[in-house]
XYZ file of C-alpha atoms in Angstrom:
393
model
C -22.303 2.633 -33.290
C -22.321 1.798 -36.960
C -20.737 -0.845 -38.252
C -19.137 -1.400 -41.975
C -16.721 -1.944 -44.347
C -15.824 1.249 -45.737
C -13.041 3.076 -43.015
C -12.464 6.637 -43.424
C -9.302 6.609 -44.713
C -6.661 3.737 -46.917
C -4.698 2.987 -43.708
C -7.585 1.707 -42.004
C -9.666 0.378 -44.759
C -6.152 -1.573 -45.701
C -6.768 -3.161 -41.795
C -10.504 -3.752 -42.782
C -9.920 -5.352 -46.298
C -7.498 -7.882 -44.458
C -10.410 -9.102 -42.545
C -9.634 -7.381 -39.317
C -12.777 -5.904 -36.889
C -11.425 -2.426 -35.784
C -13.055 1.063 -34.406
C -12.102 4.279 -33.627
C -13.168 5.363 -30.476
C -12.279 8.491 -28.872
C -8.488 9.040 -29.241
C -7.632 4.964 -30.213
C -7.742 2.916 -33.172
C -9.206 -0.725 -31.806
C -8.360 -4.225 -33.249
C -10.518 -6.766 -31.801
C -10.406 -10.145 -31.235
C -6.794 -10.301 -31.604
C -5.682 -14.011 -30.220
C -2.867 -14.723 -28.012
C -1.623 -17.328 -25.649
C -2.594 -17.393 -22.151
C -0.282 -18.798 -19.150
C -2.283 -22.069 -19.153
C -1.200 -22.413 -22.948
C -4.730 -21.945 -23.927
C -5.994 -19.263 -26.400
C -7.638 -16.206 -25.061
C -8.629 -12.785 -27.309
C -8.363 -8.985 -26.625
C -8.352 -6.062 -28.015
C -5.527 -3.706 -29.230
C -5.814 -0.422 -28.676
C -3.154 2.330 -30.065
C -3.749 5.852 -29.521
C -4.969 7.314 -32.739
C -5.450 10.858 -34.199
C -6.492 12.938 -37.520
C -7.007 15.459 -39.535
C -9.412 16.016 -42.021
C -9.559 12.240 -42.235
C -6.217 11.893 -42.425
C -4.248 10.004 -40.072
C -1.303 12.083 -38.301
C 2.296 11.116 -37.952
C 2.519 7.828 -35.632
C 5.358 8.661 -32.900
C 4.689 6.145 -30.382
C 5.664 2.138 -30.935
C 3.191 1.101 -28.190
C -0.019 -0.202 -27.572
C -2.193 -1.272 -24.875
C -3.833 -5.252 -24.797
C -7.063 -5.963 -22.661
C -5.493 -9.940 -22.671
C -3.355 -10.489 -20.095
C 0.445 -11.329 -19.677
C 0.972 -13.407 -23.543
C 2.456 -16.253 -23.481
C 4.530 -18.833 -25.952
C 3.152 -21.610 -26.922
C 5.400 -23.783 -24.684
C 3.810 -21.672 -21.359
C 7.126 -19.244 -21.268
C 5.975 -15.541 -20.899
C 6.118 -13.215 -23.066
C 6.379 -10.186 -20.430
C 10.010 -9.621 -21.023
C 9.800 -9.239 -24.423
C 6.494 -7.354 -25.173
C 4.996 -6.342 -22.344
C 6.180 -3.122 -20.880
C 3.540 -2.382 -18.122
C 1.322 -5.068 -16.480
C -1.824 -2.904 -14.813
C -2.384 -3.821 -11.205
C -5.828 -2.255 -11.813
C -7.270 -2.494 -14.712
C -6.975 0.827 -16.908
C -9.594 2.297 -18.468
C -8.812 3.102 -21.693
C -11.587 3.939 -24.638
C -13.721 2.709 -22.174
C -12.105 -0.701 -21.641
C -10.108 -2.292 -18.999
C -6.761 -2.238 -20.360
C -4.449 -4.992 -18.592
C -0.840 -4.131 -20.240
C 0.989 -2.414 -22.119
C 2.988 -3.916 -25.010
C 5.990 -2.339 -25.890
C 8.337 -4.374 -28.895
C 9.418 -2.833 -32.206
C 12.408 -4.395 -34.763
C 16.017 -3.527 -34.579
C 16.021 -1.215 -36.770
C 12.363 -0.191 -36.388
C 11.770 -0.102 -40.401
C 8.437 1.183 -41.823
C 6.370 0.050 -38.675
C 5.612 3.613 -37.704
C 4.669 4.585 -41.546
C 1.278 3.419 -40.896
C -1.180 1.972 -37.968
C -1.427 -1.126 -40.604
C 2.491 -1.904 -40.037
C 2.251 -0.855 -35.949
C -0.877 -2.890 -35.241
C 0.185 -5.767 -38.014
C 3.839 -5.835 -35.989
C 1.945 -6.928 -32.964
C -0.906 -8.886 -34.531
C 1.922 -11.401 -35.844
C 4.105 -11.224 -32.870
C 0.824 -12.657 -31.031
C -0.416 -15.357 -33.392
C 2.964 -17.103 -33.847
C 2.725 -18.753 -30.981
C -1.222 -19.146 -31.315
C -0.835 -20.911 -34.851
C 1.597 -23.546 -32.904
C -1.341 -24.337 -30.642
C -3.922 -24.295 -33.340
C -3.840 -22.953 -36.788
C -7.205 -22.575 -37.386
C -7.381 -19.376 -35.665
C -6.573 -16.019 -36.402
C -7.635 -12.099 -35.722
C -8.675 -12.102 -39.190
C -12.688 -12.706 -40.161
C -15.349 -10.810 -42.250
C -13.167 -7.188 -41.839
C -15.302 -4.413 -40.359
C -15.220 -0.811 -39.307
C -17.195 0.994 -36.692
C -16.633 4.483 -34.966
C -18.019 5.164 -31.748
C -18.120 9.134 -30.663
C -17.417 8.603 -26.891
C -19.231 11.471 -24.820
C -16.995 14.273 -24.321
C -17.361 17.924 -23.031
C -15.083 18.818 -25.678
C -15.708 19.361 -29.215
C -12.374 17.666 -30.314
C -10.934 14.494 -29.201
C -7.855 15.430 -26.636
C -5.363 13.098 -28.368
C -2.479 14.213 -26.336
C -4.358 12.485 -23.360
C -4.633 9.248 -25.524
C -0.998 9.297 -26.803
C 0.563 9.859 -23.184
C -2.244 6.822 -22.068
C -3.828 8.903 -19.757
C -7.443 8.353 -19.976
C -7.463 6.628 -16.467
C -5.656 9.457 -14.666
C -8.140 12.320 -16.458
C -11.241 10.387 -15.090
C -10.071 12.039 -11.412
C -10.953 14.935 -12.786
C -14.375 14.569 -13.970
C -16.462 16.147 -11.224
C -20.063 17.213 -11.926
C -20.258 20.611 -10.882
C -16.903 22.835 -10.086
C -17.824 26.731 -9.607
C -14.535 29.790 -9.824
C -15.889 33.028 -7.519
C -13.927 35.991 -9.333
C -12.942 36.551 -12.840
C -10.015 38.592 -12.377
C -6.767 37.844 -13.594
C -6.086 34.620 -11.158
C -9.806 33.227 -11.738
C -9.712 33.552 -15.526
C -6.363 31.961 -15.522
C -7.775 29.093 -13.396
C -10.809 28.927 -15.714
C -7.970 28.572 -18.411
C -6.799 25.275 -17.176
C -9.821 23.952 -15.552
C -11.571 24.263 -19.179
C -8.959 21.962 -20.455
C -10.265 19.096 -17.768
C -12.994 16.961 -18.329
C -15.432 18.440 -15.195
C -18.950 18.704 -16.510
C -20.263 21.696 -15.711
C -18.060 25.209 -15.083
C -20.160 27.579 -13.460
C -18.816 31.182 -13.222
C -19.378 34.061 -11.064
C -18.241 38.189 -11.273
C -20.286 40.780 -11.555
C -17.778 42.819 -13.163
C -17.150 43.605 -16.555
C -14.611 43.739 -19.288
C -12.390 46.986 -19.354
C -9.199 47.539 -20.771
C -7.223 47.408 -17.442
C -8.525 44.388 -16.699
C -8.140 42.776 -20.288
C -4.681 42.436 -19.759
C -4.762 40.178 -16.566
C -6.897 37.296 -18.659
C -5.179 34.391 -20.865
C -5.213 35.145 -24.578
C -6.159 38.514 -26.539
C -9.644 40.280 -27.075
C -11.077 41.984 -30.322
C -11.067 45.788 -29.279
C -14.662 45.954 -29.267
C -15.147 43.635 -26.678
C -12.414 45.685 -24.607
C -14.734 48.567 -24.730
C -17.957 47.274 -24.951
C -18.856 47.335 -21.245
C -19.843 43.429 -21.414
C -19.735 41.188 -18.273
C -16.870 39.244 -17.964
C -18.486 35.868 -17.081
C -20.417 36.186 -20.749
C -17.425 36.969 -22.450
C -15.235 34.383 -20.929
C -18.279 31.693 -21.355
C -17.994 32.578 -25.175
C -14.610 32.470 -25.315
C -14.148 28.949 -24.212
C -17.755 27.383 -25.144
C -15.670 27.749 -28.640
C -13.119 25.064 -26.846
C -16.067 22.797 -24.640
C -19.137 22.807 -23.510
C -20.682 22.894 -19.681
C -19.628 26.749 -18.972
C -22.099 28.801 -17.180
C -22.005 32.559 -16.949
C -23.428 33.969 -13.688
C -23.101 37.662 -14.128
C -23.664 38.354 -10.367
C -21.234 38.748 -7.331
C -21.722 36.196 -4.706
C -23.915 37.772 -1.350
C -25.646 35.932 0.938
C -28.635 36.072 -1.136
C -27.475 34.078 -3.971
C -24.707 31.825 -2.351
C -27.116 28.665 -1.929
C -26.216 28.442 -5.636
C -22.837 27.053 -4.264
C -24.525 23.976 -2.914
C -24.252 21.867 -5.103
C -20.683 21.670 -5.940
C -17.974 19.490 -6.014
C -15.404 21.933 -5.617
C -14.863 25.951 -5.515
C -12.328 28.189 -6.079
C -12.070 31.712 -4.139
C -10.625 34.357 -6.367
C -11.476 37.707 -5.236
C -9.803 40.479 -3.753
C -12.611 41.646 -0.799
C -11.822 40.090 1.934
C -15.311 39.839 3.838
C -16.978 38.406 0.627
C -13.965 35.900 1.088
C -15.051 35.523 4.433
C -18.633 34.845 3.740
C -17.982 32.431 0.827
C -15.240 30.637 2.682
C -17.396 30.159 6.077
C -20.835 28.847 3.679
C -18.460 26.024 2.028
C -16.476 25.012 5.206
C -20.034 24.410 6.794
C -21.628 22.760 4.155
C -18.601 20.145 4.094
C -17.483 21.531 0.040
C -13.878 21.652 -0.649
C -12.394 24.635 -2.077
C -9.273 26.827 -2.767
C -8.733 30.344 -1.852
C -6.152 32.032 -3.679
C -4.476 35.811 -3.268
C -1.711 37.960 -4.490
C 0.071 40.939 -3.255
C 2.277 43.778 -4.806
C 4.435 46.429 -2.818
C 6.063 48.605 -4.740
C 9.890 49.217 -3.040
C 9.934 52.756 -3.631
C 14.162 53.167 -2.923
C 14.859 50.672 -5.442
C 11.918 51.189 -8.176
C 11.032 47.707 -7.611
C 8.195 45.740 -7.573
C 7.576 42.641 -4.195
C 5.246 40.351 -5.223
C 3.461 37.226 -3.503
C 1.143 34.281 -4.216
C -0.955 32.611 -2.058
C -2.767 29.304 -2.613
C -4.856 27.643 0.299
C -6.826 24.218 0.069
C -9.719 23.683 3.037
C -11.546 20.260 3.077
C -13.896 18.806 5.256
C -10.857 17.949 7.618
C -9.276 21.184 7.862
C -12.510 23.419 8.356
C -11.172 24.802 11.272
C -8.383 26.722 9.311
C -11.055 28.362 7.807
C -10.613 31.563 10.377
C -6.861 31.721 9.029
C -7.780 33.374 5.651
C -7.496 36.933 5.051
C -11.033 38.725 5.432
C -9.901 42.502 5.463
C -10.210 44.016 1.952
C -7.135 43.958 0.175
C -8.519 45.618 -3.577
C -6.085 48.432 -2.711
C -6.617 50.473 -6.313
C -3.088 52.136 -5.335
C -1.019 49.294 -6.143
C -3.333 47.264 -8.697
C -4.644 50.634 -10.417
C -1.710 50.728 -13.005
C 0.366 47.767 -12.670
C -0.033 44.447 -15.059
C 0.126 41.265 -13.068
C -0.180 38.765 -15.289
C 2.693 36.833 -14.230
C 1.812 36.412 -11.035
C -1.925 36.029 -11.938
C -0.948 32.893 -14.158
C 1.465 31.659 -11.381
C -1.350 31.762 -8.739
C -3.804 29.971 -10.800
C -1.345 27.383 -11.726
C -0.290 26.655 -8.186
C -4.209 26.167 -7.369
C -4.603 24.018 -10.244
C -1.285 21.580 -9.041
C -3.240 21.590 -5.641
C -6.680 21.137 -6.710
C -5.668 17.884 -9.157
C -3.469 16.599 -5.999
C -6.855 17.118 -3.809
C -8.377 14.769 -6.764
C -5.022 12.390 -6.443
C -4.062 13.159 -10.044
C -0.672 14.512 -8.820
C 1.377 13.250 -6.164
C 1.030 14.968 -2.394
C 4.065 13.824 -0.530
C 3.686 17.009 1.926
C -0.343 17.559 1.785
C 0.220 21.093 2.943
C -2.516 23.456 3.903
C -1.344 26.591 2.567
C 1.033 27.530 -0.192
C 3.279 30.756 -0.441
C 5.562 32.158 -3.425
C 7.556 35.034 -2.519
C 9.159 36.941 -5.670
C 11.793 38.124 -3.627
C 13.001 34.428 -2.884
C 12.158 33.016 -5.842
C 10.952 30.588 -2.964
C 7.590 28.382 -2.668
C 7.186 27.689 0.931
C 4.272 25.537 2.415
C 2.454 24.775 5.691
């Protein structure tokens, strides 16, 4: 991490020319050694951290007032607390945040706010002074302020640009659930490539990818985004494409242009989690029946179409189903006959419920990881278009 006095931009190097130590690092802008007073009405120091983005050097639009402290609760200088009046969150755990343990989080602006969200001087100067009031009654000698210095610490990342929506919601703690070593998506259809879509956009290390198929125009329109006609055409795999496509997002996707058989599904071993996304059932079966006996989570996910001749309608379904080492056993209760019926997908788009599926094995997956609340831990979802009903079990 290198250290100086030249910041990258006048907001900052206004923080630095005061005599104040900050860093970016990651998606928060860092004032350390910021002094405040304890509950024993002694002085302690911690660092501020607000989340913090740019562009092109420049600092975006501040919309958030808060900031988290790695002190604890501040005090006055008579021993009163401060929590009522600054502190809007007081961590049970600490909270890992820019790779510190965050203990609260500060909330206090003026009435009327002002200019203290024209620039992170004013928002981190606003709580700078609030602090060292009450530390200048105790001694004062001491103050945040000393030689001024900037540093800027590139915090590993599988993504090649900071996620600063993570940082301004201060959710850096929660994200860490997700940061398996190894997840692997069996099917690049329209449901797999939708679940690669938000799987990219988590912080897992490695996405490996397997379909042996390749990219043709019927099945260009069941994947997320657009493709340039050429690739539509070209008769490429869909793993390689898909790999390019989002290597230009992250890094850590694989491409395995190969269906899983039982002579390459030892590959699988290794894996913190799988998801099941393809449409013949006994490969389903053989996939399904590997992970449940080697103890590896995964999701199996399905949809259905009947067309309702009569009415020139279209019934449609979603399945999502999570087996874990504890429910094994309901591994027999997937569907193992082949259901690619090229009568009802041959001509019809799906995308809807393709994204749909996906999504609901995403919500499941990240409550498997306990990123989302799982009040009813069920074992199998079910979305009928018919009810515009999700039903579980």
């Amino acid at each position: 991490m290198l250290v100086n006095r030249i910041a990258p931009n006048p907001d900052l190097q206004r923080l630095v020319d005061d005599g104040y130590d900050i860093s970016v690092e990651g998606g928060y802008l860092i004032v350390h050694g910021v002094p405040y007073v304890t509950k024993d009405r002694v002085i302690g120091y911690g660092a501020l951290l607000s989340a913090y983005s740019e562009s092109y050097g420049v600092p975006n639009a501040i919309t958030d007032h808060t900031v988290f402290f790695t002190g604890t609760v501040p005090h006055r200088d008579d021993g009163s607390s401060l929590q009522e009046a600054m502190v809007a969150t007081v961590y049970p755990v600490p909270q890992k945040t820019a790779g510190r343990d965050a203990l609260c989080y500060l909330s206090n602006k003026p009435e009327p706010i002002g200019d203290m969200l024209c620039s992170y001087y004013n928002k981190l100067t606003h709580y700078i002074n609030k602090l060292e009031t009450y530390v200048r009654a105790i001694d004062p000698n001491v103050s945040a302020r000393r030689k001024g210095s900037f540093a800027h610490r590139d915090i590993p990342s599988v993504f090649h640009y900071p996620n600063s929506a993570t940082a301004r919601a201060g959710l850096e703690a929660y994200e860490a659930k997700l940061q398996l070593n190894k997840v692997a998506i069996v099917g690049l259809g329209g449901t797999g490539s939708y679940i690669l879509d938000g799987l990219a956009k988590t912080s897992v290390v490695e996405i490996h990818l397997y379909d042996g198929d390749v990219i043709e125009p019927h099945n260009a329109f069941r994947v997320p985004g657009s493709m340039p006609v050429d690739i539509v055409y070209g008769k490429r795999k869909k793993t390689e494409v898909l790999k390019e496509i989002f290597s230009q997002f992250r890094v850590g996707i694989h491409s395995h242009a190969d269906n899983v058989t039982a002579a390459n599904i030892d590959q699988l071993n290794d894996c913190q989690f799988v998801f099941i996304a393809v449409d013949h059932g006994p490969s389903r079966a053989l996939i399904a029946g590997h992970l449940a006996a080697m103890g590896i989570p995964f999701i199996d996910v399905g949809i259905g179409v009947d067309k309702v001749a009569e009415a020139m309608m279209l019934h449609g379904r979603a399945r999502v189903s999570l087996i874990t080492s504890e429910t094994r056993h309901l591994v027999n209760t997937l569907p193992t006959a082949d259901d690619a019926d090229e009568a009802m997908y041959g001509n019809i788009q799906l995308a809807e419920l393709n994204s749909l599926n996906a999504n609901l094995a995403l919500i499941r997956y990240k409550q498997h990881l306990q990123f989302f609340t799982d009040e009813e831990r069920p074992n199998s979802i079910n979305y009928k278009c018919s009810w515009n009903q999700i039903a579980h079990q």
